[in-house]
PDB file of N, CA, C and O in Angstrom:
ATOM      1  N   UNK A   1     115.225 115.374  70.752  1.00 86.00           N
ATOM      2  CA  UNK A   1     114.499 114.257  71.326  1.00 86.00           C
ATOM      3  C   UNK A   1     113.075 114.274  70.759  1.00 86.00           C
ATOM      4  O   UNK A   1     112.398 115.288  70.794  1.00 86.00           O
ATOM      5  N   UNK A   2     112.618 113.139  70.267  1.00 90.00           N
ATOM      6  CA  UNK A   2     111.298 113.050  69.646  1.00 90.00           C
ATOM      7  C   UNK A   2     110.215 112.901  70.713  1.00 90.00           C
ATOM      8  O   UNK A   2     110.496 112.550  71.869  1.00 90.00           O
ATOM      9  N   UNK A   3     108.976 113.155  70.312  1.00 88.00           N
ATOM     10  CA  UNK A   3     107.856 113.030  71.248  1.00 88.00           C
ATOM     11  C   UNK A   3     107.763 111.630  71.840  1.00 88.00           C
ATOM     12  O   UNK A   3     107.597 111.493  73.061  1.00 88.00           O
ATOM     13  N   UNK A   4     107.867 110.547  71.045  1.00 84.00           N
ATOM     14  CA  UNK A   4     107.831 109.212  71.655  1.00 84.00           C
ATOM     15  C   UNK A   4     108.941 108.992  72.689  1.00 84.00           C
ATOM     16  O   UNK A   4     108.721 108.330  73.694  1.00 84.00           O
ATOM     17  N   UNK A   5     110.122 109.570  72.450  1.00 89.00           N
ATOM     18  CA  UNK A   5     111.213 109.443  73.424  1.00 89.00           C
ATOM     19  C   UNK A   5     110.862 110.166  74.728  1.00 89.00           C
ATOM     20  O   UNK A   5     111.137 109.662  75.815  1.00 89.00           O
ATOM     21  N   UNK A   6     110.277 111.341  74.613  1.00 93.00           N
ATOM     22  CA  UNK A   6     109.887 112.112  75.798  1.00 93.00           C
ATOM     23  C   UNK A   6     108.812 111.369  76.573  1.00 93.00           C
ATOM     24  O   UNK A   6     108.889 111.239  77.801  1.00 93.00           O
ATOM     25  N   UNK A   7     107.808 110.863  75.863  1.00 92.00           N
ATOM     26  CA  UNK A   7     106.727 110.139  76.516  1.00 92.00           C
ATOM     27  C   UNK A   7     107.249 108.861  77.163  1.00 92.00           C
ATOM     28  O   UNK A   7     106.834 108.494  78.262  1.00 92.00           O
ATOM     29  N   UNK A   8     108.174 108.183  76.505  1.00 93.00           N
ATOM     30  CA  UNK A   8     108.777 106.984  77.081  1.00 93.00           C
ATOM     31  C   UNK A   8     109.538 107.338  78.363  1.00 93.00           C
ATOM     32  O   UNK A   8     109.451 106.623  79.359  1.00 93.00           O
ATOM     33  N   UNK A   9     110.258 108.446  78.355  1.00 96.00           N
ATOM     34  CA  UNK A   9     110.980 108.884  79.554  1.00 96.00           C
ATOM     35  C   UNK A   9     110.001 109.206  80.679  1.00 96.00           C
ATOM     36  O   UNK A   9     110.250 108.871  81.841  1.00 96.00           O
ATOM     37  N   UNK A  10     108.884 109.841  80.337  1.00 96.00           N
ATOM     38  CA  UNK A  10     107.875 110.124  81.359  1.00 96.00           C
ATOM     39  C   UNK A  10     107.264 108.836  81.905  1.00 96.00           C
ATOM     40  O   UNK A  10     106.935 108.752  83.087  1.00 96.00           O
ATOM     41  N   UNK A  11     107.121 107.817  81.058  1.00 96.00           N
ATOM     42  CA  UNK A  11     106.663 106.508  81.521  1.00 96.00           C
ATOM     43  C   UNK A  11     107.628 105.900  82.527  1.00 96.00           C
ATOM     44  O   UNK A  11     107.213 105.315  83.529  1.00 96.00           O
ATOM     45  N   UNK A  12     108.908 106.064  82.280  1.00 97.00           N
ATOM     46  CA  UNK A  12     109.922 105.571  83.217  1.00 97.00           C
ATOM     47  C   UNK A  12     109.827 106.327  84.544  1.00 97.00           C
ATOM     48  O   UNK A  12     109.923 105.730  85.618  1.00 97.00           O
ATOM     49  N   UNK A  13     109.607 107.639  84.478  1.00 98.00           N
ATOM     50  CA  UNK A  13     109.409 108.421  85.703  1.00 98.00           C
ATOM     51  C   UNK A  13     108.185 107.896  86.449  1.00 98.00           C
ATOM     52  O   UNK A  13     108.207 107.750  87.677  1.00 98.00           O
ATOM     53  N   UNK A  14     107.128 107.563  85.709  1.00 98.00           N
ATOM     54  CA  UNK A  14     105.935 106.994  86.334  1.00 98.00           C
ATOM     55  C   UNK A  14     106.233 105.695  87.056  1.00 98.00           C
ATOM     56  O   UNK A  14     105.767 105.476  88.179  1.00 98.00           O
ATOM     57  N   UNK A  15     107.013 104.839  86.425  1.00 98.00           N
ATOM     58  CA  UNK A  15     107.403 103.580  87.071  1.00 98.00           C
ATOM     59  C   UNK A  15     108.162 103.867  88.365  1.00 98.00           C
ATOM     60  O   UNK A  15     107.908 103.246  89.402  1.00 98.00           O
ATOM     61  N   UNK A  16     109.083 104.818  88.322  1.00 98.00           N
ATOM     62  CA  UNK A  16     109.850 105.157  89.523  1.00 98.00           C
ATOM     63  C   UNK A  16     108.941 105.673  90.635  1.00 98.00           C
ATOM     64  O   UNK A  16     109.130 105.320  91.813  1.00 98.00           O
ATOM     65  N   UNK A  17     107.945 106.486  90.296  1.00 98.00           N
ATOM     66  CA  UNK A  17     107.016 106.998  91.306  1.00 98.00           C
ATOM     67  C   UNK A  17     106.228 105.867  91.961  1.00 98.00           C
ATOM     68  O   UNK A  17     106.071 105.831  93.190  1.00 98.00           O
ATOM     69  N   UNK A  18     105.744 104.935  91.158  1.00 98.00           N
ATOM     70  CA  UNK A  18     104.990 103.797  91.700  1.00 98.00           C
ATOM     71  C   UNK A  18     105.892 102.940  92.582  1.00 98.00           C
ATOM     72  O   UNK A  18     105.483 102.499  93.664  1.00 98.00           O
ATOM     73  N   UNK A  19     107.118 102.733  92.163  1.00 98.00           N
ATOM     74  CA  UNK A  19     108.060 101.935  92.964  1.00 98.00           C
ATOM     75  C   UNK A  19     108.371 102.630  94.279  1.00 98.00           C
ATOM     76  O   UNK A  19     108.431 101.985  95.327  1.00 98.00           O
ATOM     77  N   UNK A  20     108.567 103.940  94.249  1.00 98.00           N
ATOM     78  CA  UNK A  20     108.826 104.686  95.487  1.00 98.00           C
ATOM     79  C   UNK A  20     107.655 104.533  96.450  1.00 98.00           C
ATOM     80  O   UNK A  20     107.850 104.280  97.642  1.00 98.00           O
ATOM     81  N   UNK A  21     106.433 104.669  95.940  1.00 98.00           N
ATOM     82  CA  UNK A  21     105.253 104.532  96.795  1.00 98.00           C
ATOM     83  C   UNK A  21     105.156 103.118  97.363  1.00 98.00           C
ATOM     84  O   UNK A  21     104.893 102.935  98.556  1.00 98.00           O
ATOM     85  N   UNK A  22     105.371 102.128  96.532  1.00 97.00           N
ATOM     86  CA  UNK A  22     105.277 100.737  96.979  1.00 97.00           C
ATOM     87  C   UNK A  22     106.371 100.412  97.995  1.00 97.00           C
ATOM     88  O   UNK A  22     106.107  99.808  99.040  1.00 97.00           O
ATOM     89  N   UNK A  23     107.588 100.835  97.689  1.00 98.00           N
ATOM     90  CA  UNK A  23     108.695 100.582  98.620  1.00 98.00           C
ATOM     91  C   UNK A  23     108.469 101.315  99.938  1.00 98.00           C
ATOM     92  O   UNK A  23     108.725 100.764 101.013  1.00 98.00           O
ATOM     93  N   UNK A  24     107.984 102.539  99.857  1.00 98.00           N
ATOM     94  CA  UNK A  24     107.695 103.290 101.071  1.00 98.00           C
ATOM     95  C   UNK A  24     106.651 102.609 101.923  1.00 98.00           C
ATOM     96  O   UNK A  24     106.772 102.546 103.155  1.00 98.00           O
ATOM     97  N   UNK A  25     105.622 102.079 101.282  1.00 97.00           N
ATOM     98  CA  UNK A  25     104.562 101.396 102.023  1.00 97.00           C
ATOM     99  C   UNK A  25     105.051 100.080 102.624  1.00 97.00           C
ATOM    100  O   UNK A  25     104.740  99.765 103.777  1.00 97.00           O
ATOM    101  N   UNK A  26     105.827  99.323 101.872  1.00 97.00           N
ATOM    102  CA  UNK A  26     106.268  98.020 102.382  1.00 97.00           C
ATOM    103  C   UNK A  26     107.343  98.133 103.446  1.00 97.00           C
ATOM    104  O   UNK A  26     107.506  97.217 104.248  1.00 97.00           O
ATOM    105  N   UNK A  27     108.070  99.237 103.455  1.00 98.00           N
ATOM    106  CA  UNK A  27     109.097  99.420 104.490  1.00 98.00           C
ATOM    107  C   UNK A  27     108.577 100.201 105.693  1.00 98.00           C
ATOM    108  O   UNK A  27     109.314 100.430 106.642  1.00 98.00           O
ATOM    109  N   UNK A  28     107.318 100.622 105.630  1.00 97.00           N
ATOM    110  CA  UNK A  28     106.731 101.360 106.737  1.00 97.00           C
ATOM    111  C   UNK A  28     107.072 102.840 106.750  1.00 97.00           C
ATOM    112  O   UNK A  28     106.746 103.546 107.700  1.00 97.00           O
ATOM    113  N   UNK A  29     107.708 103.336 105.723  1.00 97.00           N
ATOM    114  CA  UNK A  29     108.066 104.759 105.654  1.00 97.00           C
ATOM    115  C   UNK A  29     106.923 105.621 105.136  1.00 97.00           C
ATOM    116  O   UNK A  29     106.949 106.830 105.283  1.00 97.00           O
ATOM    117  N   UNK A  30     105.954 104.982 104.482  1.00 98.00           N
ATOM    118  CA  UNK A  30     104.779 105.700 103.977  1.00 98.00           C
ATOM    119  C   UNK A  30     103.543 104.903 104.371  1.00 98.00           C
ATOM    120  O   UNK A  30     103.576 103.677 104.414  1.00 98.00           O
ATOM    121  N   UNK A  31     102.466 105.623 104.613  1.00 97.00           N
ATOM    122  CA  UNK A  31     101.181 104.981 104.860  1.00 97.00           C
ATOM    123  C   UNK A  31     100.467 104.875 103.522  1.00 97.00           C
ATOM    124  O   UNK A  31     100.147 105.892 102.895  1.00 97.00           O
ATOM    125  N   UNK A  32     100.217 103.660 103.083  1.00 96.00           N
ATOM    126  CA  UNK A  32      99.617 103.432 101.773  1.00 96.00           C
ATOM    127  C   UNK A  32      98.204 103.995 101.668  1.00 96.00           C
ATOM    128  O   UNK A  32      97.681 104.138 100.562  1.00 96.00           O
ATOM    129  N   UNK A  33      97.586 104.337 102.785  1.00 95.00           N
ATOM    130  CA  UNK A  33      96.225 104.870 102.767  1.00 95.00           C
ATOM    131  C   UNK A  33      96.187 106.389 102.856  1.00 95.00           C
ATOM    132  O   UNK A  33      95.106 106.972 102.912  1.00 95.00           O
ATOM    133  N   UNK A  34      97.333 107.028 102.867  1.00 97.00           N
ATOM    134  CA  UNK A  34      97.403 108.489 102.972  1.00 97.00           C
ATOM    135  C   UNK A  34      97.726 109.112 101.613  1.00 97.00           C
ATOM    136  O   UNK A  34      98.235 108.462 100.702  1.00 97.00           O
ATOM    137  N   UNK A  35      97.446 110.407 101.521  1.00 97.00           N
ATOM    138  CA  UNK A  35      97.557 111.123 100.251  1.00 97.00           C
ATOM    139  C   UNK A  35      98.925 111.030  99.567  1.00 97.00           C
ATOM    140  O   UNK A  35      98.962 110.842  98.344  1.00 97.00           O
ATOM    141  N   UNK A  36     100.049 111.164 100.269  1.00 98.00           N
ATOM    142  CA  UNK A  36     101.326 111.125  99.532  1.00 98.00           C
ATOM    143  C   UNK A  36     101.528 109.845  98.727  1.00 98.00           C
ATOM    144  O   UNK A  36     101.875 109.910  97.538  1.00 98.00           O
ATOM    145  N   UNK A  37     101.288 108.695  99.329  1.00 98.00           N
ATOM    146  CA  UNK A  37     101.459 107.430  98.609  1.00 98.00           C
ATOM    147  C   UNK A  37     100.421 107.286  97.508  1.00 98.00           C
ATOM    148  O   UNK A  37     100.740 106.835  96.396  1.00 98.00           O
ATOM    149  N   UNK A  38      99.182 107.675  97.794  1.00 98.00           N
ATOM    150  CA  UNK A  38      98.126 107.573  96.788  1.00 98.00           C
ATOM    151  C   UNK A  38      98.405 108.482  95.595  1.00 98.00           C
ATOM    152  O   UNK A  38      98.191 108.096  94.440  1.00 98.00           O
ATOM    153  N   UNK A  39      98.889 109.681  95.848  1.00 98.00           N
ATOM    154  CA  UNK A  39      99.217 110.602  94.757  1.00 98.00           C
ATOM    155  C   UNK A  39     100.392 110.100  93.927  1.00 98.00           C
ATOM    156  O   UNK A  39     100.385 110.221  92.698  1.00 98.00           O
ATOM    157  N   UNK A  40     101.404 109.553  94.588  1.00 98.00           N
ATOM    158  CA  UNK A  40     102.527 108.978  93.838  1.00 98.00           C
ATOM    159  C   UNK A  40     102.032 107.867  92.917  1.00 98.00           C
ATOM    160  O   UNK A  40     102.430 107.784  91.757  1.00 98.00           O
ATOM    161  N   UNK A  41     101.164 107.003  93.447  1.00 98.00           N
ATOM    162  CA  UNK A  41     100.615 105.917  92.634  1.00 98.00           C
ATOM    163  C   UNK A  41      99.765 106.449  91.484  1.00 98.00           C
ATOM    164  O   UNK A  41      99.873 105.962  90.361  1.00 98.00           O
ATOM    165  N   UNK A  42      98.931 107.437  91.763  1.00 98.00           N
ATOM    166  CA  UNK A  42      98.065 107.979  90.717  1.00 98.00           C
ATOM    167  C   UNK A  42      98.870 108.669  89.618  1.00 98.00           C
ATOM    168  O   UNK A  42      98.689 108.389  88.427  1.00 98.00           O
ATOM    169  N   UNK A  43      99.782 109.535  90.004  1.00 98.00           N
ATOM    170  CA  UNK A  43     100.591 110.251  89.012  1.00 98.00           C
ATOM    171  C   UNK A  43     101.463 109.269  88.231  1.00 98.00           C
ATOM    172  O   UNK A  43     101.573 109.350  87.002  1.00 98.00           O
ATOM    173  N   UNK A  44     102.070 108.325  88.931  1.00 98.00           N
ATOM    174  CA  UNK A  44     102.889 107.319  88.262  1.00 98.00           C
ATOM    175  C   UNK A  44     102.088 106.513  87.257  1.00 98.00           C
ATOM    176  O   UNK A  44     102.523 106.302  86.119  1.00 98.00           O
ATOM    177  N   UNK A  45     100.895 106.072  87.660  1.00 98.00           N
ATOM    178  CA  UNK A  45     100.051 105.286  86.761  1.00 98.00           C
ATOM    179  C   UNK A  45      99.615 106.093  85.542  1.00 98.00           C
ATOM    180  O   UNK A  45      99.579 105.575  84.428  1.00 98.00           O
ATOM    181  N   UNK A  46      99.279 107.358  85.757  1.00 97.00           N
ATOM    182  CA  UNK A  46      98.877 108.211  84.633  1.00 97.00           C
ATOM    183  C   UNK A  46     100.029 108.378  83.640  1.00 97.00           C
ATOM    184  O   UNK A  46      99.832 108.302  82.422  1.00 97.00           O
ATOM    185  N   UNK A  47     101.232 108.589  84.151  1.00 97.00           N
ATOM    186  CA  UNK A  47     102.386 108.725  83.251  1.00 97.00           C
ATOM    187  C   UNK A  47     102.640 107.433  82.473  1.00 97.00           C
ATOM    188  O   UNK A  47     102.931 107.467  81.274  1.00 97.00           O
ATOM    189  N   UNK A  48     102.504 106.299  83.140  1.00 97.00           N
ATOM    190  CA  UNK A  48     102.694 105.016  82.462  1.00 97.00           C
ATOM    191  C   UNK A  48     101.605 104.816  81.414  1.00 97.00           C
ATOM    192  O   UNK A  48     101.886 104.399  80.281  1.00 97.00           O
ATOM    193  N   UNK A  49     100.347 105.116  81.782  1.00 97.00           N
ATOM    194  CA  UNK A  49      99.253 104.984  80.811  1.00 97.00           C
ATOM    195  C   UNK A  49      99.486 105.865  79.592  1.00 97.00           C
ATOM    196  O   UNK A  49      99.223 105.451  78.458  1.00 97.00           O
ATOM    197  N   UNK A  50      99.960 107.088  79.819  1.00 95.00           N
ATOM    198  CA  UNK A  50     100.230 107.988  78.715  1.00 95.00           C
ATOM    199  C   UNK A  50     101.279 107.381  77.775  1.00 95.00           C
ATOM    200  O   UNK A  50     101.139 107.412  76.553  1.00 95.00           O
ATOM    201  N   UNK A  51     102.323 106.793  78.351  1.00 95.00           N
ATOM    202  CA  UNK A  51     103.357 106.189  77.508  1.00 95.00           C
ATOM    203  C   UNK A  51     102.815 104.991  76.738  1.00 95.00           C
ATOM    204  O   UNK A  51     103.284 104.696  75.635  1.00 95.00           O
ATOM    205  N   UNK A  52     101.804 104.336  77.276  1.00 95.00           N
ATOM    206  CA  UNK A  52     101.238 103.164  76.609  1.00 95.00           C
ATOM    207  C   UNK A  52     100.371 103.529  75.406  1.00 95.00           C
ATOM    208  O   UNK A  52     100.060 102.664  74.591  1.00 95.00           O
ATOM    209  N   UNK A  53      99.988 104.794  75.267  1.00 90.00           N
ATOM    210  CA  UNK A  53      99.270 105.207  74.076  1.00 90.00           C
ATOM    211  C   UNK A  53     100.169 105.121  72.845  1.00 90.00           C
ATOM    212  O   UNK A  53      99.694 104.939  71.735  1.00 90.00           O
ATOM    213  N   UNK A  54     101.470 105.229  73.030  1.00 88.00           N
ATOM    214  CA  UNK A  54     102.407 105.188  71.918  1.00 88.00           C
ATOM    215  C   UNK A  54     102.870 103.770  71.604  1.00 88.00           C
ATOM    216  O   UNK A  54     103.225 103.473  70.480  1.00 88.00           O
ATOM    217  N   UNK A  55     102.906 102.936  72.620  1.00 89.00           N
ATOM    218  CA  UNK A  55     103.247 101.522  72.434  1.00 89.00           C
ATOM    219  C   UNK A  55     102.268 100.717  73.266  1.00 89.00           C
ATOM    220  O   UNK A  55     102.544 100.358  74.400  1.00 89.00           O
ATOM    221  N   UNK A  56     101.105 100.438  72.686  1.00 93.00           N
ATOM    222  CA  UNK A  56      99.992  99.820  73.398  1.00 93.00           C
ATOM    223  C   UNK A  56     100.329  98.409  73.855  1.00 93.00           C
ATOM    224  O   UNK A  56     100.943  97.632  73.130  1.00 93.00           O
ATOM    225  N   UNK A  57      99.922  98.110  75.083  1.00 95.00           N
ATOM    226  CA  UNK A  57     100.043  96.779  75.652  1.00 95.00           C
ATOM    227  C   UNK A  57      98.828  96.605  76.551  1.00 95.00           C
ATOM    228  O   UNK A  57      98.719  97.265  77.587  1.00 95.00           O
ATOM    229  N   UNK A  58      97.894  95.750  76.162  1.00 97.00           N
ATOM    230  CA  UNK A  58      96.620  95.629  76.857  1.00 97.00           C
ATOM    231  C   UNK A  58      96.785  95.272  78.329  1.00 97.00           C
ATOM    232  O   UNK A  58      96.164  95.885  79.193  1.00 97.00           O
ATOM    233  N   UNK A  59      97.610  94.294  78.626  1.00 97.00           N
ATOM    234  CA  UNK A  59      97.752  93.887  80.031  1.00 97.00           C
ATOM    235  C   UNK A  59      98.330  95.022  80.876  1.00 97.00           C
ATOM    236  O   UNK A  59      97.906  95.231  82.017  1.00 97.00           O
ATOM    237  N   UNK A  60      99.260  95.777  80.335  1.00 96.00           N
ATOM    238  CA  UNK A  60      99.827  96.901  81.077  1.00 96.00           C
ATOM    239  C   UNK A  60      98.798  98.013  81.260  1.00 96.00           C
ATOM    240  O   UNK A  60      98.720  98.616  82.337  1.00 96.00           O
ATOM    241  N   UNK A  61      97.979  98.272  80.240  1.00 97.00           N
ATOM    242  CA  UNK A  61      96.927  99.284  80.363  1.00 97.00           C
ATOM    243  C   UNK A  61      95.930  98.871  81.435  1.00 97.00           C
ATOM    244  O   UNK A  61      95.517  99.692  82.264  1.00 97.00           O
ATOM    245  N   UNK A  62      95.532  97.616  81.443  1.00 98.00           N
ATOM    246  CA  UNK A  62      94.597  97.130  82.466  1.00 98.00           C
ATOM    247  C   UNK A  62      95.193  97.253  83.866  1.00 98.00           C
ATOM    248  O   UNK A  62      94.523  97.704  84.805  1.00 98.00           O
ATOM    249  N   UNK A  63      96.456  96.891  84.010  1.00 97.00           N
ATOM    250  CA  UNK A  63      97.112  96.971  85.314  1.00 97.00           C
ATOM    251  C   UNK A  63      97.218  98.412  85.788  1.00 97.00           C
ATOM    252  O   UNK A  63      96.866  98.738  86.933  1.00 97.00           O
ATOM    253  N   UNK A  64      97.685  99.285  84.937  1.00 97.00           N
ATOM    254  CA  UNK A  64      97.866 100.686  85.332  1.00 97.00           C
ATOM    255  C   UNK A  64      96.525 101.396  85.516  1.00 97.00           C
ATOM    256  O   UNK A  64      96.391 102.262  86.381  1.00 97.00           O
ATOM    257  N   UNK A  65      95.534 101.025  84.709  1.00 97.00           N
ATOM    258  CA  UNK A  65      94.204 101.583  84.896  1.00 97.00           C
ATOM    259  C   UNK A  65      93.629 101.198  86.244  1.00 97.00           C
ATOM    260  O   UNK A  65      93.054 102.027  86.959  1.00 97.00           O
ATOM    261  N   UNK A  66      93.803  99.933  86.617  1.00 97.00           N
ATOM    262  CA  UNK A  66      93.333  99.471  87.929  1.00 97.00           C
ATOM    263  C   UNK A  66      94.104 100.156  89.051  1.00 97.00           C
ATOM    264  O   UNK A  66      93.525 100.574  90.065  1.00 97.00           O
ATOM    265  N   UNK A  67      95.410 100.304  88.872  1.00 96.00           N
ATOM    266  CA  UNK A  67      96.262 100.947  89.877  1.00 96.00           C
ATOM    267  C   UNK A  67      95.818 102.398  90.089  1.00 96.00           C
ATOM    268  O   UNK A  67      95.700 102.861  91.218  1.00 96.00           O
ATOM    269  N   UNK A  68      95.542 103.100  88.996  1.00 97.00           N
ATOM    270  CA  UNK A  68      95.084 104.487  89.084  1.00 97.00           C
ATOM    271  C   UNK A  68      93.704 104.564  89.732  1.00 97.00           C
ATOM    272  O   UNK A  68      93.448 105.443  90.560  1.00 97.00           O
ATOM    273  N   UNK A  69      92.813 103.636  89.385  1.00 98.00           N
ATOM    274  CA  UNK A  69      91.468 103.628  89.958  1.00 98.00           C
ATOM    275  C   UNK A  69      91.510 103.415  91.470  1.00 98.00           C
ATOM    276  O   UNK A  69      90.810 104.091  92.223  1.00 98.00           O
ATOM    277  N   UNK A  70      92.332 102.490  91.920  1.00 97.00           N
ATOM    278  CA  UNK A  70      92.478 102.257  93.364  1.00 97.00           C
ATOM    279  C   UNK A  70      92.991 103.514  94.053  1.00 97.00           C
ATOM    280  O   UNK A  70      92.505 103.888  95.130  1.00 97.00           O
ATOM    281  N   UNK A  71      93.948 104.190  93.445  1.00 97.00           N
ATOM    282  CA  UNK A  71      94.480 105.425  94.032  1.00 97.00           C
ATOM    283  C   UNK A  71      93.402 106.505  94.084  1.00 97.00           C
ATOM    284  O   UNK A  71      93.275 107.211  95.100  1.00 97.00           O
ATOM    285  N   UNK A  72      92.608 106.634  93.029  1.00 98.00           N
ATOM    286  CA  UNK A  72      91.527 107.630  93.009  1.00 98.00           C
ATOM    287  C   UNK A  72      90.501 107.318  94.093  1.00 98.00           C
ATOM    288  O   UNK A  72      90.060 108.213  94.822  1.00 98.00           O
ATOM    289  N   UNK A  73      90.124 106.056  94.223  1.00 98.00           N
ATOM    290  CA  UNK A  73      89.163 105.671  95.267  1.00 98.00           C
ATOM    291  C   UNK A  73      89.706 106.026  96.641  1.00 98.00           C
ATOM    292  O   UNK A  73      88.993 106.568  97.490  1.00 98.00           O
ATOM    293  N   UNK A  74      90.971 105.747  96.881  1.00 97.00           N
ATOM    294  CA  UNK A  74      91.589 106.098  98.162  1.00 97.00           C
ATOM    295  C   UNK A  74      91.588 107.597  98.413  1.00 97.00           C
ATOM    296  O   UNK A  74      91.303 108.051  99.528  1.00 97.00           O
ATOM    297  N   UNK A  75      91.894 108.369  97.383  1.00 98.00           N
ATOM    298  CA  UNK A  75      91.899 109.827  97.530  1.00 98.00           C
ATOM    299  C   UNK A  75      90.495 110.378  97.764  1.00 98.00           C
ATOM    300  O   UNK A  75      90.309 111.295  98.578  1.00 98.00           O
ATOM    301  N   UNK A  76      89.501 109.814  97.094  1.00 98.00           N
ATOM    302  CA  UNK A  76      88.117 110.256  97.301  1.00 98.00           C
ATOM    303  C   UNK A  76      87.674 109.930  98.718  1.00 98.00           C
ATOM    304  O   UNK A  76      87.045 110.750  99.395  1.00 98.00           O
ATOM    305  N   UNK A  77      88.023 108.740  99.188  1.00 97.00           N
ATOM    306  CA  UNK A  77      87.683 108.369 100.570  1.00 97.00           C
ATOM    307  C   UNK A  77      88.329 109.320 101.570  1.00 97.00           C
ATOM    308  O   UNK A  77      87.700 109.714 102.559  1.00 97.00           O
ATOM    309  N   UNK A  78      89.574 109.694 101.313  1.00 96.00           N
ATOM    310  CA  UNK A  78      90.240 110.665 102.194  1.00 96.00           C
ATOM    311  C   UNK A  78      89.540 112.015 102.157  1.00 96.00           C
ATOM    312  O   UNK A  78      89.385 112.661 103.187  1.00 96.00           O
ATOM    313  N   UNK A  79      89.134 112.448 100.977  1.00 96.00           N
ATOM    314  CA  UNK A  79      88.502 113.747 100.825  1.00 96.00           C
ATOM    315  C   UNK A  79      87.179 113.832 101.573  1.00 96.00           C
ATOM    316  O   UNK A  79      86.814 114.880 102.094  1.00 96.00           O
ATOM    317  N   UNK A  80      86.458 112.711 101.637  1.00 96.00           N
ATOM    318  CA  UNK A  80      85.149 112.703 102.274  1.00 96.00           C
ATOM    319  C   UNK A  80      85.159 112.089 103.678  1.00 96.00           C
ATOM    320  O   UNK A  80      84.085 111.928 104.271  1.00 96.00           O
ATOM    321  N   UNK A  81      86.334 111.764 104.180  1.00 92.00           N
ATOM    322  CA  UNK A  81      86.432 111.187 105.530  1.00 92.00           C
ATOM    323  C   UNK A  81      86.099 112.257 106.568  1.00 92.00           C
ATOM    324  O   UNK A  81      86.454 113.428 106.405  1.00 92.00           O
ATOM    325  N   UNK A  82      85.393 111.860 107.617  1.00 91.00           N
ATOM    326  CA  UNK A  82      85.093 112.823 108.678  1.00 91.00           C
ATOM    327  C   UNK A  82      86.374 113.330 109.328  1.00 91.00           C
ATOM    328  O   UNK A  82      87.314 112.572 109.546  1.00 91.00           O
ATOM    329  N   UNK A  83      86.413 114.594 109.591  1.00 86.00           N
ATOM    330  CA  UNK A  83      87.578 115.200 110.262  1.00 86.00           C
ATOM    331  C   UNK A  83      87.330 115.167 111.770  1.00 86.00           C
ATOM    332  O   UNK A  83      86.226 115.370 112.227  1.00 86.00           O
ATOM    333  N   UNK A  84      88.369 114.944 112.499  1.00 72.00           N
ATOM    334  CA  UNK A  84      88.119 114.972 113.920  1.00 72.00           C
ATOM    335  C   UNK A  84      89.184 114.450 114.757  1.00 72.00           C
ATOM    336  O   UNK A  84      90.227 114.312 114.890  1.00 72.00           O
TER     337      UNK A  84
END
């Protein structure tokens, strides 16, 4: 298996992670503002972005970059949220 094939497969795994997070949030099984969903979105977006380095698509890079940024912002907010 060549490197582009491996990276493409990892991109597909990224898509599945984002779909799991989205489906979990829309069905009420996951809280979209909590770490598990945010991490699934972040890891999924990073894997998709990595695959896009081999087959560049500007609109997909912008979408996944924004998706990852939103997940990072959510995780940072969780990290600095008051405990109590």
